[in-house]
Amino acid sequence: MNFDLTVILPTFNEAENIEKMVVTVDAICKAHNITEEILVVDDSSNDSTIVIVKRLMDDHPFLHILIRTQNPGLSPALYDGIINAKADLVQCIDCDFSHPPEKIPVFYHLLKNEGYDMVIGSRYVKGGEVINWPVLRMVLSSGAALLGRLLIPHIKDSGSGFFAINRNILTGTQLSPRGFRMGFEILGKAHWTRVQEIPIVFRDREFGQSKLKGRIICDFLIQCGSILHYNFIAMKSNNIIRAWKLFLNS
Ligand SMILES: Nc1nc2c(ncn2[C@@H]2O[C@H](COP(=O)(O)OP(=O)(O)OP(=O)(O)O)[C@@H](O)[C@H]2O)c(=O)[nH]1
Ligand SMILES: [Mg+2]
């Protein structure tokens, strides 16, 4: 079967959200004539997430699951999902309704019909917003976004987990996925030409528990070092210079 789009749902213990996410994403795609694969990438959840997905797979032929047993983490899971997707156009979206699934057709249109390489759902462009975050979370996220802008200045929300790519831009790149910011890894290393941010309203999860840990800050700093090394020491990319030129010309 040919799929227009693969929607990746990364999961770790999302039993309270997974079924509703699958049903919602499918309804939105069907309403927009998008033939989608939904690929759940699970890091061996110890709740009933996997059981629920396997049950849903019986009557949802477009639903697949990848169960990972090594190197757990959101970015490594997204990377495996991108590699194993059946479509070249790939959408990543958190499985807790923090990212609005109804925006998926907008991402798809920009990739498919407008030829963008990457589309980012941004909390920090005009019209974007975060609802119900504690102050500390807001400060940490804004600080990370600012640090991200030192490397990729023309993108305001490089750390957003709600993004879509044409995965052909990964050909020949050597990514080192770690932490929570897979989109930033792609911006720092992959062969993109046209990237677009669209505003999204990010809502705190209603059900299930956050998997965010303090270690994520450390992971992000290591990732910044890795992108700097990739661009200026290994000389495998000139994305930082290109991003600065785009920023200064905008
Ligand atoms: N496969 C996999 N998915 C993960 C892992 N950690 C988090 N996720 C998923 O990635 C998405 C984002 O994780 P969250 O815990 O919601 O992180 P967050 O949105 O920054 O935190 P909250 O605002 O508290 O929800 C969710 O769908 C999680 O289930 C992991 O180690 N492996
Ligand atoms: Mg979340």
Tab-separated table of C-alpha atoms and ligand atoms in Angstrom:
chain	number	residue	atom	x	y	z
A	1	MET	CA	0.000	0.000	0.000
A	2	ASN	CA	1.202	3.517	-0.814
A	3	PHE	CA	0.907	6.122	1.909
A	4	ASP	CA	0.954	9.908	1.369
A	5	LEU	CA	2.170	10.582	4.891
A	6	THR	CA	3.509	8.709	7.896
A	7	VAL	CA	2.387	10.164	11.225
A	8	ILE	CA	4.781	9.107	13.988
A	9	LEU	CA	3.359	8.842	17.507
A	10	PRO	CA	6.226	8.398	19.995
A	11	THR	CA	4.963	6.664	23.111
A	12	PHE	CA	6.123	5.742	26.542
A	13	ASN	CA	3.196	4.848	28.807
A	14	GLU	CA	0.478	6.680	26.892
A	15	ALA	CA	-2.350	4.218	27.597
A	16	GLU	CA	-4.677	7.079	28.462
A	17	ASN	CA	-4.075	8.913	25.177
A	18	ILE	CA	-3.119	6.431	22.470
A	19	GLU	CA	-6.530	5.252	21.252
A	20	LYS	CA	-7.988	8.753	21.082
A	21	MET	CA	-4.860	10.005	19.269
A	22	VAL	CA	-5.067	7.230	16.642
A	23	VAL	CA	-8.777	7.827	16.056
A	24	THR	CA	-8.362	11.629	15.931
A	25	VAL	CA	-5.361	11.616	13.584
A	26	ASP	CA	-7.107	9.146	11.285
A	27	ALA	CA	-10.312	11.185	11.146
A	28	ILE	CA	-8.396	14.376	10.335
A	29	CYS	CA	-6.346	12.708	7.598
A	30	LYS	CA	-9.390	11.024	6.045
A	31	ALA	CA	-11.289	14.332	6.059
A	32	HIS	CA	-8.446	15.853	4.005
A	33	ASN	CA	-7.981	12.917	1.617
A	34	ILE	CA	-4.580	12.098	3.060
A	35	THR	CA	-3.799	8.372	2.979
A	36	GLU	CA	-1.798	8.074	6.174
A	37	GLU	CA	0.241	5.454	7.930
A	38	ILE	CA	0.231	5.890	11.703
A	39	LEU	CA	3.446	4.522	13.175
A	40	VAL	CA	3.564	4.185	16.941
A	41	VAL	CA	7.168	4.090	18.140
A	42	ASP	CA	7.147	2.731	21.649
A	43	ASP	CA	10.038	2.316	24.086
A	44	SER	CA	8.679	-0.853	25.743
A	45	SER	CA	5.932	0.851	27.734
A	46	ASN	CA	5.043	-0.949	30.935
A	47	ASP	CA	1.404	0.142	30.922
A	48	SER	CA	-1.173	-1.116	28.387
A	49	THR	CA	-0.095	1.145	25.477
A	50	ILE	CA	1.258	-1.760	23.390
A	51	VAL	CA	-1.764	-3.988	24.078
A	52	ILE	CA	-4.131	-1.196	23.015
A	53	VAL	CA	-2.194	-0.530	19.799
A	54	LYS	CA	-2.104	-4.233	18.903
A	55	ARG	CA	-5.853	-4.452	19.433
A	56	LEU	CA	-6.458	-1.379	17.271
A	57	MET	CA	-4.232	-2.826	14.535
A	58	ASP	CA	-6.796	-5.610	13.953
A	59	ASP	CA	-9.226	-3.212	12.308
A	60	HIS	CA	-6.942	-0.258	11.439
A	61	PRO	CA	-4.689	-1.540	8.616
A	62	PHE	CA	-2.840	1.779	8.382
A	63	LEU	CA	-1.666	1.458	12.018
A	64	HIS	CA	1.777	-0.007	12.723
A	65	ILE	CA	3.959	-0.299	15.791
A	66	LEU	CA	7.704	-0.319	16.305
A	67	ILE	CA	8.674	-1.564	19.745
A	68	ARG	CA	12.154	-0.479	20.762
A	69	THR	CA	14.211	-2.286	23.379
A	70	GLN	CA	17.505	-0.380	23.212
A	71	ASN	CA	18.696	3.232	23.476
A	72	PRO	CA	15.420	4.593	24.872
A	73	GLY	CA	14.519	8.243	24.402
A	74	LEU	CA	12.254	10.517	22.413
A	75	SER	CA	14.731	11.645	19.737
A	76	PRO	CA	16.145	8.131	19.088
A	77	ALA	CA	12.539	6.877	18.855
A	78	LEU	CA	11.571	9.589	16.364
A	79	TYR	CA	14.688	8.854	14.323
A	80	ASP	CA	13.836	5.138	14.143
A	81	GLY	CA	10.304	6.088	13.160
A	82	ILE	CA	11.524	8.342	10.359
A	83	ILE	CA	13.844	5.601	9.034
A	84	ASN	CA	11.069	2.967	9.152
A	85	ALA	CA	8.243	5.159	7.818
A	86	LYS	CA	6.511	3.869	4.707
A	87	ALA	CA	6.052	7.392	3.290
A	88	ASP	CA	8.764	9.949	2.520
A	89	LEU	CA	6.677	12.742	4.040
A	90	VAL	CA	6.781	12.260	7.793
A	91	GLN	CA	4.912	14.040	10.577
A	92	CYS	CA	6.070	13.869	14.198
A	93	ILE	CA	3.530	14.717	16.904
A	94	ASP	CA	3.443	14.074	20.660
A	95	CYS	CA	0.919	11.458	21.733
A	96	ASP	CA	-0.681	13.518	24.518
A	97	PHE	CA	-2.724	16.156	22.633
A	98	SER	CA	-0.237	18.898	23.539
A	99	HIS	CA	0.180	19.426	19.794
A	100	PRO	CA	-3.049	20.161	17.896
A	101	PRO	CA	-3.597	17.236	15.464
A	102	GLU	CA	-5.979	19.347	13.372
A	103	LYS	CA	-2.910	21.204	12.045
A	104	ILE	CA	-1.523	18.062	10.357
A	105	PRO	CA	-3.130	18.878	6.960
A	106	VAL	CA	-1.413	22.300	6.988
A	107	PHE	CA	2.007	20.665	7.473
A	108	TYR	CA	1.199	18.136	4.759
A	109	HIS	CA	0.087	20.793	2.263
A	110	LEU	CA	3.291	22.803	2.777
A	111	LEU	CA	5.489	19.731	2.235
A	112	LYS	CA	3.525	18.189	-0.603
A	113	ASN	CA	2.222	21.151	-2.588
A	114	GLU	CA	4.536	24.021	-1.633
A	115	GLY	CA	7.740	21.986	-1.686
A	116	TYR	CA	9.001	22.806	1.797
A	117	ASP	CA	11.633	20.439	3.222
A	118	MET	CA	10.585	20.930	6.809
A	119	VAL	CA	7.624	22.519	8.570
A	120	ILE	CA	7.759	23.346	12.285
A	121	GLY	CA	4.804	23.910	14.596
A	122	SER	CA	6.036	26.940	16.515
A	123	ARG	CA	5.034	28.197	19.939
A	124	TYR	CA	7.150	31.306	19.523
A	125	VAL	CA	5.994	32.901	16.249
A	126	LYS	CA	3.070	35.352	16.007
A	127	GLY	CA	-0.125	33.438	16.760
A	128	GLY	CA	1.729	30.673	18.609
A	129	GLU	CA	1.153	30.153	22.313
A	130	VAL	CA	1.709	27.860	25.288
A	131	ILE	CA	-1.227	27.301	27.639
A	132	ASN	CA	-1.046	26.113	31.260
A	133	TRP	CA	2.699	25.774	31.704
A	134	PRO	CA	4.271	26.360	35.126
A	135	VAL	CA	6.613	29.376	35.205
A	136	LEU	CA	9.768	27.232	35.577
A	137	ARG	CA	8.855	25.148	32.524
A	138	MET	CA	8.189	28.314	30.504
A	139	VAL	CA	11.536	29.847	31.546
A	140	LEU	CA	13.492	26.680	30.704
A	141	SER	CA	11.779	26.255	27.331
A	142	SER	CA	12.250	29.916	26.368
A	143	GLY	CA	15.910	29.747	27.458
A	144	ALA	CA	16.483	26.655	25.329
A	145	ALA	CA	14.729	28.327	22.381
A	146	LEU	CA	17.067	31.332	22.753
A	147	LEU	CA	20.141	29.093	22.867
A	148	GLY	CA	18.815	27.281	19.787
A	149	ARG	CA	18.587	30.636	18.008
A	150	LEU	CA	22.315	31.238	18.498
A	151	LEU	CA	22.908	28.290	16.153
A	152	ILE	CA	19.844	28.403	13.886
A	153	PRO	CA	18.698	32.028	14.218
A	154	HIS	CA	16.027	32.180	11.526
A	155	ILE	CA	13.922	29.544	13.347
A	156	LYS	CA	12.178	30.679	16.534
A	157	ASP	CA	11.142	27.252	17.901
A	158	SER	CA	13.813	24.811	16.769
A	159	GLY	CA	13.026	22.518	19.729
A	160	SER	CA	9.410	21.907	18.819
A	161	GLY	CA	8.465	18.231	18.733
A	162	PHE	CA	5.638	19.008	16.310
A	163	PHE	CA	7.336	19.040	12.925
A	164	ALA	CA	7.123	17.416	9.524
A	165	ILE	CA	9.877	16.677	7.018
A	166	ASN	CA	10.501	15.306	3.602
A	167	ARG	CA	12.898	12.635	4.826
A	168	ASN	CA	14.975	12.864	1.638
A	169	ILE	CA	16.789	15.744	3.364
A	170	LEU	CA	18.370	13.166	5.696
A	171	THR	CA	20.138	11.306	2.894
A	172	GLY	CA	23.885	11.309	3.543
A	173	THR	CA	23.625	12.944	6.970
A	174	GLN	CA	24.929	11.430	10.196
A	175	LEU	CA	22.523	12.321	12.961
A	176	SER	CA	23.178	11.626	16.651
A	177	PRO	CA	19.677	11.697	18.126
A	178	ARG	CA	19.577	12.355	21.873
A	179	GLY	CA	17.275	14.207	24.241
A	180	PHE	CA	13.937	15.694	23.221
A	181	ARG	CA	14.889	17.971	20.303
A	182	MET	CA	14.952	15.872	17.158
A	183	GLY	CA	13.869	18.812	14.973
A	184	PHE	CA	16.909	20.799	16.134
A	185	GLU	CA	19.188	17.899	15.157
A	186	ILE	CA	17.685	17.945	11.655
A	187	LEU	CA	17.988	21.731	11.388
A	188	GLY	CA	21.626	21.558	12.478
A	189	LYS	CA	22.746	18.723	10.200
A	190	ALA	CA	20.332	17.776	7.382
A	191	HIS	CA	20.203	19.098	3.813
A	192	TRP	CA	17.240	21.463	4.053
A	193	THR	CA	16.670	24.405	1.762
A	194	ARG	CA	13.194	25.632	2.638
A	195	VAL	CA	11.884	25.537	6.201
A	196	GLN	CA	8.634	27.118	7.346
A	197	GLU	CA	7.319	27.751	10.854
A	198	ILE	CA	3.578	27.791	11.457
A	199	PRO	CA	1.981	28.974	14.720
A	200	ILE	CA	0.578	26.366	17.097
A	201	VAL	CA	-1.088	26.536	20.474
A	202	PHE	CA	0.651	24.065	22.810
A	203	ARG	CA	-1.503	22.759	25.673
A	204	ASP	CA	-0.248	20.919	28.723
A	205	ARG	CA	-1.225	17.243	28.749
A	206	GLU	CA	-4.536	16.388	30.428
A	207	PHE	CA	-3.888	12.659	30.863
A	208	GLY	CA	-0.801	10.600	31.639
A	209	GLN	CA	2.520	11.699	33.040
A	210	SER	CA	5.342	13.817	31.673
A	211	LYS	CA	8.566	11.963	30.804
A	212	LEU	CA	10.618	15.145	30.797
A	213	LYS	CA	13.645	14.847	33.101
A	214	GLY	CA	16.348	17.246	34.262
A	215	ARG	CA	18.846	15.291	32.159
A	216	ILE	CA	17.195	16.827	29.084
A	217	ILE	CA	19.056	20.124	29.718
A	218	CYS	CA	22.370	18.276	29.697
A	219	ASP	CA	21.326	16.386	26.535
A	220	PHE	CA	20.509	19.700	24.842
A	221	LEU	CA	23.926	21.195	25.663
A	222	ILE	CA	25.673	18.082	24.316
A	223	GLN	CA	23.493	18.307	21.193
A	224	CYS	CA	24.514	21.968	20.655
A	225	GLY	CA	28.168	20.869	20.881
A	226	SER	CA	27.539	18.051	18.421
A	227	ILE	CA	25.922	20.402	15.884
A	228	LEU	CA	28.751	22.931	16.261
A	229	HIS	CA	31.301	20.138	15.756
A	230	TYR	CA	29.421	18.782	12.710
A	231	ASN	CA	29.389	22.253	11.098
A	232	PHE	CA	32.760	23.763	12.013
A	233	ILE	CA	35.171	20.916	12.851
A	234	ALA	CA	33.977	17.926	10.811
A	235	MET	CA	32.788	20.420	8.119
A	236	LYS	CA	29.935	18.095	7.138
A	237	SER	CA	27.350	20.874	6.954
A	238	ASN	CA	27.176	24.646	6.631
A	239	ASN	CA	23.691	24.932	8.111
A	240	ILE	CA	24.681	27.351	10.868
A	241	ILE	CA	26.194	29.787	8.383
A	242	ARG	CA	23.227	29.382	6.018
A	243	ALA	CA	20.774	29.950	8.859
A	244	TRP	CA	22.608	33.133	9.892
A	245	LYS	CA	22.589	34.411	6.285
A	246	LEU	CA	18.837	33.746	6.053
A	247	PHE	CA	18.317	35.500	9.373
A	248	LEU	CA	20.387	38.569	8.418
A	249	ASN	CA	18.660	38.852	5.018
A	250	SER	CA	15.145	38.544	6.462
B	1	LIG	N1	9.222	6.223	22.326
B	1	LIG	C1	9.408	7.128	23.307
B	1	LIG	N2	8.538	8.133	23.456
B	1	LIG	C2	8.752	9.013	24.459
B	1	LIG	C3	9.841	8.929	25.335
B	1	LIG	N3	9.773	9.976	26.211
B	1	LIG	C4	8.673	10.651	25.895
B	1	LIG	N4	8.049	10.071	24.830
B	1	LIG	C5	6.826	10.502	24.153
B	1	LIG	O1	7.120	11.748	23.583
B	1	LIG	C6	6.013	12.624	23.706
B	1	LIG	C7	6.449	13.841	24.516
B	1	LIG	O2	6.760	13.433	25.854
B	1	LIG	P1	6.146	14.210	27.124
B	1	LIG	O3	6.427	13.426	28.339
B	1	LIG	O4	4.746	14.551	26.828
B	1	LIG	O5	7.055	15.476	27.167
B	1	LIG	P2	6.581	16.950	27.213
B	1	LIG	O6	5.434	17.191	26.290
B	1	LIG	O7	7.775	17.787	27.031
B	1	LIG	O8	6.068	17.028	28.739
B	1	LIG	P3	4.591	17.386	29.242
B	1	LIG	O9	4.353	18.814	28.928
B	1	LIG	O10	4.611	17.138	30.690
B	1	LIG	O11	3.633	16.507	28.530
B	1	LIG	C8	4.897	11.803	24.328
B	1	LIG	O12	4.127	11.255	23.308
B	1	LIG	C9	5.661	10.724	25.075
B	1	LIG	O13	4.922	9.531	25.254
B	1	LIG	C10	10.769	7.849	25.157
B	1	LIG	O14	11.747	7.695	25.870
B	1	LIG	N5	10.491	6.996	24.126
B	2	MG	MG	3.710	16.281	26.471
